């Protein structure tokens, strides 16, 4: 099985704590972490904070995808838009999006709004770039064929350019999905009063390390499963690519 | 495709910022004037604070980046050359890659404290993944005819890794490095924001705690410029190292 | 000038060789079945057949890049071993080291031989002149045209003075005009310095033009269907118009046609 090494690592983890090789203050045993996770789930802390996090992430990402896709395709379709916005996108791309955390807090405080805005701003760029590249890669021959078969300019945009851009866009959204988790966790670790990131910090400060480890793992695996699910769900869209 | 030079768009954006801030549509708190922000940057530069923070952040992120590069390339090679390494590392890398590794920051601070070591370690942990992935893909993708030609001309099997595989894989490895560098910077700044203290991240979070709006915006500009310069330097490095490559420009991600 | 008489001692002996490809995913493919062939020193032999008939596979086996699992291949009496400069190879897509200049590419084999630096330079320069790449010594492969790349690849292989040349559809990636020029150049080089050549191609005209003997292979799994001697006067500048040439091409095309159809 492909994931066997991970299982072995888990066993190793349990073993080195059980046999006293590492202090349980630094590394709670895997069994302690798992039971802490179970306790959190039962007592509702996990669900409440989890839902808060996912709601923020989902909202921010959804907005970023819609806005980014539209902007990217417009940039590819209308030269004037591209000429002006293009250099901006390129210049802003290397900026670390996490630098926006303090300003979103300044504007919207510690609540949901600042997180959603952060994710929206941060994720829009990769989506825009992907939509743009995808739309631009649409072969001229396809557009001309559609026109000669009677499609209007607007119809061509919808019937030809958007489907052509889809694979690249799907990949861009995948990047944005990962970035969403990063920005969500980052901002919740630093400036939040709820959410999974906040919960990690709260538990850490309280010295409840087994629960802290539990939530860290929950968050990490959430990110992993989200990516896997996304890949599954979008396999159809990418199937026709050679 | 005609594009305006970047500085024209940026200048227009800057002008729009200044005008909008002066217009009264938003409070100076929400959006301080660009002129005020630039003044603040100047003041920080004069007082030395800017250089101290910038230097610290660059030191941590670049050191972490270089460590991640070394480890990542070595691990990547190991995976393609050694079956055990592949068995062990493949699932680790594919599971770890999409994880928001920043979530492990509290664990790292628990283990390593609140100083540079934990910040640098966080950077390494995050940045190593794209390097490993790129190195694996690059070395696995080396054309077998190149290897065969080298052997045909008398190269011994153990010379192949250094003389053929590495140069052939370099373009793709460089791309991995170009992805890892911005990650290193982002992670470093987040770690600094969490732990406070000296550094661009720490300065910004302090500014936001004191509702020091110009300070926050100054930080954004400083980080944006630092990020931009680093990316451009990487692109330059790529052009130099890969002068022989048909597409000697950086990939379309930047 | 007529083809030189080969010595009676065989340089390459292929005996009952079969080869199966076992990809990590997918079914096994029998590429070659019970192939036998003997090649004398300084003979120019073409391996001709439709796509997928295993002709390249045979070349790779002789070159030592693939292990001989069934049957035997002997080079000058000894079983074939690991790849080495005695069996120079030239690939269709040139396989030049893109990070090295033309000169550095050509010097690579000489470096491996352990020659002193100035000797390496001298020999490399001689090769560069022989293939006509003066002025491009310090260019990178990405800056060269297809024909120039192939000439560089040829120079690189010839620099180590191999006992035989294994050529895997070397002109297949070139446009028709360049191909014609390269064929003439190869013939000229071979006539100046006769070496054993094993030339893989799917082009009947090319095989007849260049080779003294043409081994016609069947569709997959590849077997040697026929061995035809060309017996042509290659010094004739209008060889393409000569009836002997046309007849030979016709004869061989008839042998190949059915196999080509089978492999569609």
XYZ file of C-alpha atoms in Angstrom, chain C:
264
model
C 33.479 3.628 -56.846
C 31.961 0.274 -56.033
C 31.375 -0.929 -52.507
C 34.479 -2.330 -50.832
C 34.656 -6.047 -50.254
C 33.964 -6.806 -46.625
C 36.359 -9.102 -44.798
C 35.177 -12.595 -44.133
C 35.422 -12.112 -40.344
C 32.083 -10.904 -39.021
C 32.147 -7.900 -36.729
C 28.593 -8.046 -35.425
C 26.796 -11.348 -35.005
C 23.151 -11.425 -33.934
C 21.844 -14.906 -33.226
C 18.218 -15.766 -32.537
C 17.551 -12.605 -30.576
C 14.096 -11.916 -29.180
C 13.098 -8.967 -27.042
C 10.016 -8.218 -24.987
C 9.116 -4.831 -23.558
C 7.616 -5.027 -20.111
C 6.224 -1.607 -19.239
C 5.337 -0.821 -15.615
C 1.743 -0.391 -16.694
C 0.108 -2.189 -19.564
C 0.713 -5.345 -21.484
C 3.967 -6.894 -22.527
C 5.015 -6.323 -26.108
C 7.115 -8.745 -28.133
C 9.250 -6.363 -30.174
C 11.680 -8.752 -31.841
C 11.313 -12.421 -32.589
C 14.215 -14.679 -33.362
C 16.307 -12.194 -35.310
C 19.602 -13.258 -36.811
C 22.010 -11.083 -38.738
C 25.703 -10.896 -39.477
C 27.573 -7.752 -40.343
C 31.110 -7.584 -41.669
C 33.609 -4.838 -40.813
C 33.184 -1.595 -42.731
C 29.866 -2.722 -44.156
C 27.019 -0.184 -44.471
C 23.816 -2.007 -43.581
C 20.352 -0.511 -43.391
C 17.641 -1.830 -41.081
C 14.437 -1.022 -42.897
C 10.895 -1.594 -41.748
C 7.583 -0.004 -40.796
C 7.067 1.884 -37.529
C 7.122 -0.293 -34.472
C 8.849 -3.209 -36.153
C 11.628 -3.270 -33.602
C 14.465 -1.966 -35.731
C 15.483 0.598 -33.140
C 15.216 -2.074 -30.463
C 17.753 -4.183 -32.329
C 20.045 -1.202 -32.525
C 19.728 -0.547 -28.797
C 20.511 -4.200 -28.049
C 23.658 -4.048 -30.133
C 24.585 -0.784 -28.467
C 24.278 -2.364 -25.054
C 21.496 -0.074 -23.863
C 19.057 -2.933 -23.457
C 19.968 -6.321 -22.022
C 19.944 -9.337 -24.336
C 17.501 -11.720 -22.714
C 16.981 -14.257 -25.412
C 19.553 -15.205 -28.016
C 23.052 -13.826 -28.340
C 24.837 -10.826 -29.760
C 28.582 -10.927 -30.244
C 30.799 -8.001 -31.141
C 34.075 -9.212 -32.645
C 33.567 -12.589 -31.124
C 32.754 -11.424 -27.594
C 29.294 -11.079 -26.045
C 27.999 -7.543 -26.189
C 28.580 -5.561 -23.011
C 27.678 -2.191 -21.533
C 27.491 0.871 -23.800
C 30.843 2.266 -24.786
C 32.668 4.385 -27.362
C 33.410 1.399 -29.577
C 29.808 1.415 -30.763
C 29.036 5.042 -31.477
C 25.346 5.954 -31.473
C 23.525 8.786 -33.216
C 19.903 9.452 -32.280
C 17.038 10.912 -34.282
C 16.578 13.839 -31.920
C 20.292 14.507 -31.650
C 20.603 14.015 -27.874
C 23.123 16.834 -27.689
C 23.762 18.085 -24.161
C 21.791 21.339 -24.279
C 23.860 22.977 -21.552
C 27.136 22.497 -23.405
C 28.355 24.350 -26.460
C 29.011 22.472 -29.687
C 32.689 22.289 -28.876
C 32.058 21.088 -25.330
C 29.688 18.434 -26.623
C 32.251 17.123 -29.082
C 34.957 17.168 -26.421
C 32.879 15.175 -23.984
C 33.843 11.755 -25.268
C 37.456 12.859 -25.587
C 37.422 13.972 -21.953
C 36.103 10.583 -20.958
C 38.969 9.001 -22.831
C 41.365 10.866 -20.602
C 43.220 12.631 -23.394
C 45.328 15.661 -22.537
C 43.576 18.957 -22.974
C 45.340 20.185 -26.105
C 44.806 16.827 -27.787
C 41.094 17.110 -26.997
C 41.005 20.574 -28.546
C 42.844 19.428 -31.624
C 40.634 16.462 -32.311
C 37.450 18.376 -31.559
C 38.484 21.104 -33.960
C 39.211 18.513 -36.638
C 35.731 17.081 -36.235
C 34.122 20.504 -36.316
C 35.829 21.188 -39.606
C 34.946 17.813 -41.018
C 31.233 18.320 -40.490
C 31.407 21.954 -41.523
C 30.431 23.693 -38.297
C 33.235 26.251 -38.171
C 32.021 29.454 -36.606
C 29.453 27.666 -34.451
C 31.806 26.009 -32.011
C 30.648 28.179 -29.130
C 26.960 28.104 -29.897
C 24.476 26.199 -27.801
C 22.330 23.499 -29.431
C 19.208 25.615 -28.960
C 20.750 28.133 -31.333
C 21.343 25.649 -34.147
C 19.146 24.411 -36.946
C 18.139 20.759 -37.171
C 20.758 19.905 -39.762
C 23.495 21.591 -37.774
C 22.456 19.776 -34.623
C 22.699 16.447 -36.369
C 26.103 17.329 -37.743
C 27.237 18.226 -34.241
C 25.876 14.921 -32.936
C 27.709 13.061 -35.657
C 30.930 14.929 -34.947
C 30.607 14.114 -31.258
C 30.279 10.411 -31.982
C 33.020 10.310 -34.607
C 35.439 12.161 -32.354
C 35.970 9.053 -30.236
C 36.807 6.986 -33.319
C 34.226 4.230 -32.851
C 34.620 0.869 -34.540
C 31.050 1.091 -35.753
C 28.248 3.610 -36.073
C 24.742 2.836 -34.863
C 22.371 5.351 -36.394
C 18.752 5.497 -35.248
C 16.771 7.258 -37.998
C 19.244 10.122 -37.737
C 17.663 12.238 -40.439
C 14.052 11.583 -39.499
C 13.641 14.887 -37.691
C 14.986 16.984 -40.541
C 13.093 18.592 -43.386
C 13.334 16.884 -46.745
C 15.908 19.228 -48.224
C 18.251 19.084 -45.261
C 17.793 15.340 -45.201
C 19.017 15.069 -48.783
C 22.101 17.128 -48.010
C 22.880 15.144 -44.885
C 22.576 11.852 -46.748
C 25.142 13.028 -49.270
C 27.433 14.210 -46.499
C 27.164 10.950 -44.629
C 28.065 9.013 -47.747
C 31.035 11.295 -48.343
C 32.241 10.848 -44.779
C 31.809 7.113 -44.994
C 33.696 6.890 -48.241
C 36.585 8.918 -46.819
C 36.726 6.830 -43.699
C 34.872 3.534 -44.117
C 33.378 2.309 -40.837
C 30.779 -0.303 -40.107
C 27.415 1.428 -40.133
C 24.087 0.068 -38.973
C 21.469 2.530 -40.176
C 17.860 2.323 -39.035
C 15.271 3.922 -41.303
C 11.728 3.587 -42.590
C 12.568 5.354 -45.852
C 13.196 2.908 -48.690
C 14.969 5.411 -50.916
C 17.269 6.423 -48.112
C 18.138 2.796 -47.393
C 18.912 2.026 -50.997
C 20.906 5.211 -51.444
C 23.161 4.743 -48.450
C 23.486 1.044 -47.707
C 25.293 -1.801 -49.394
C 22.873 -4.248 -47.851
C 19.323 -3.664 -46.731
C 17.791 -5.861 -44.041
C 14.035 -5.683 -44.520
C 12.112 -6.272 -41.323
C 8.564 -7.450 -40.863
C 5.910 -5.710 -38.810
C 5.851 -6.364 -35.084
C 7.087 -8.725 -33.780
C 10.105 -7.920 -35.915
C 11.878 -10.585 -37.901
C 14.323 -10.200 -40.744
C 12.191 -10.779 -43.788
C 14.868 -10.381 -46.430
C 18.448 -9.281 -46.986
C 18.985 -7.428 -50.236
C 22.273 -6.289 -51.701
C 22.060 -2.986 -53.467
C 25.160 -3.097 -55.651
C 25.040 0.477 -56.874
C 27.615 2.906 -58.156
C 27.420 5.585 -55.510
C 29.832 7.886 -57.221
C 27.181 8.544 -59.862
C 25.885 12.089 -59.243
C 22.614 11.244 -60.972
C 22.053 8.032 -59.091
C 18.411 8.862 -58.492
C 17.778 8.727 -62.225
C 19.578 5.474 -62.835
C 17.383 2.480 -63.709
C 19.378 0.294 -61.312
C 18.389 2.566 -58.441
C 14.725 2.647 -59.378
C 14.579 -1.105 -59.766
C 16.190 -1.667 -56.398
C 13.815 0.723 -54.683
C 10.902 -0.988 -56.338
C 12.124 -4.434 -55.374
C 12.520 -3.470 -51.755
C 9.320 -1.448 -51.551
C 7.419 -4.521 -52.661
C 8.919 -6.401 -49.749
C 8.054 -3.637 -47.310
C 4.598 -2.703 -48.520
C 2.719 -5.572 -46.948
C 4.488 -5.048 -43.663
C 3.687 -1.349 -43.726
C 0.017 -2.134 -44.249
C 0.080 -4.619 -41.395
C 1.453 -2.057 -39.027
C -1.201 0.588 -39.793
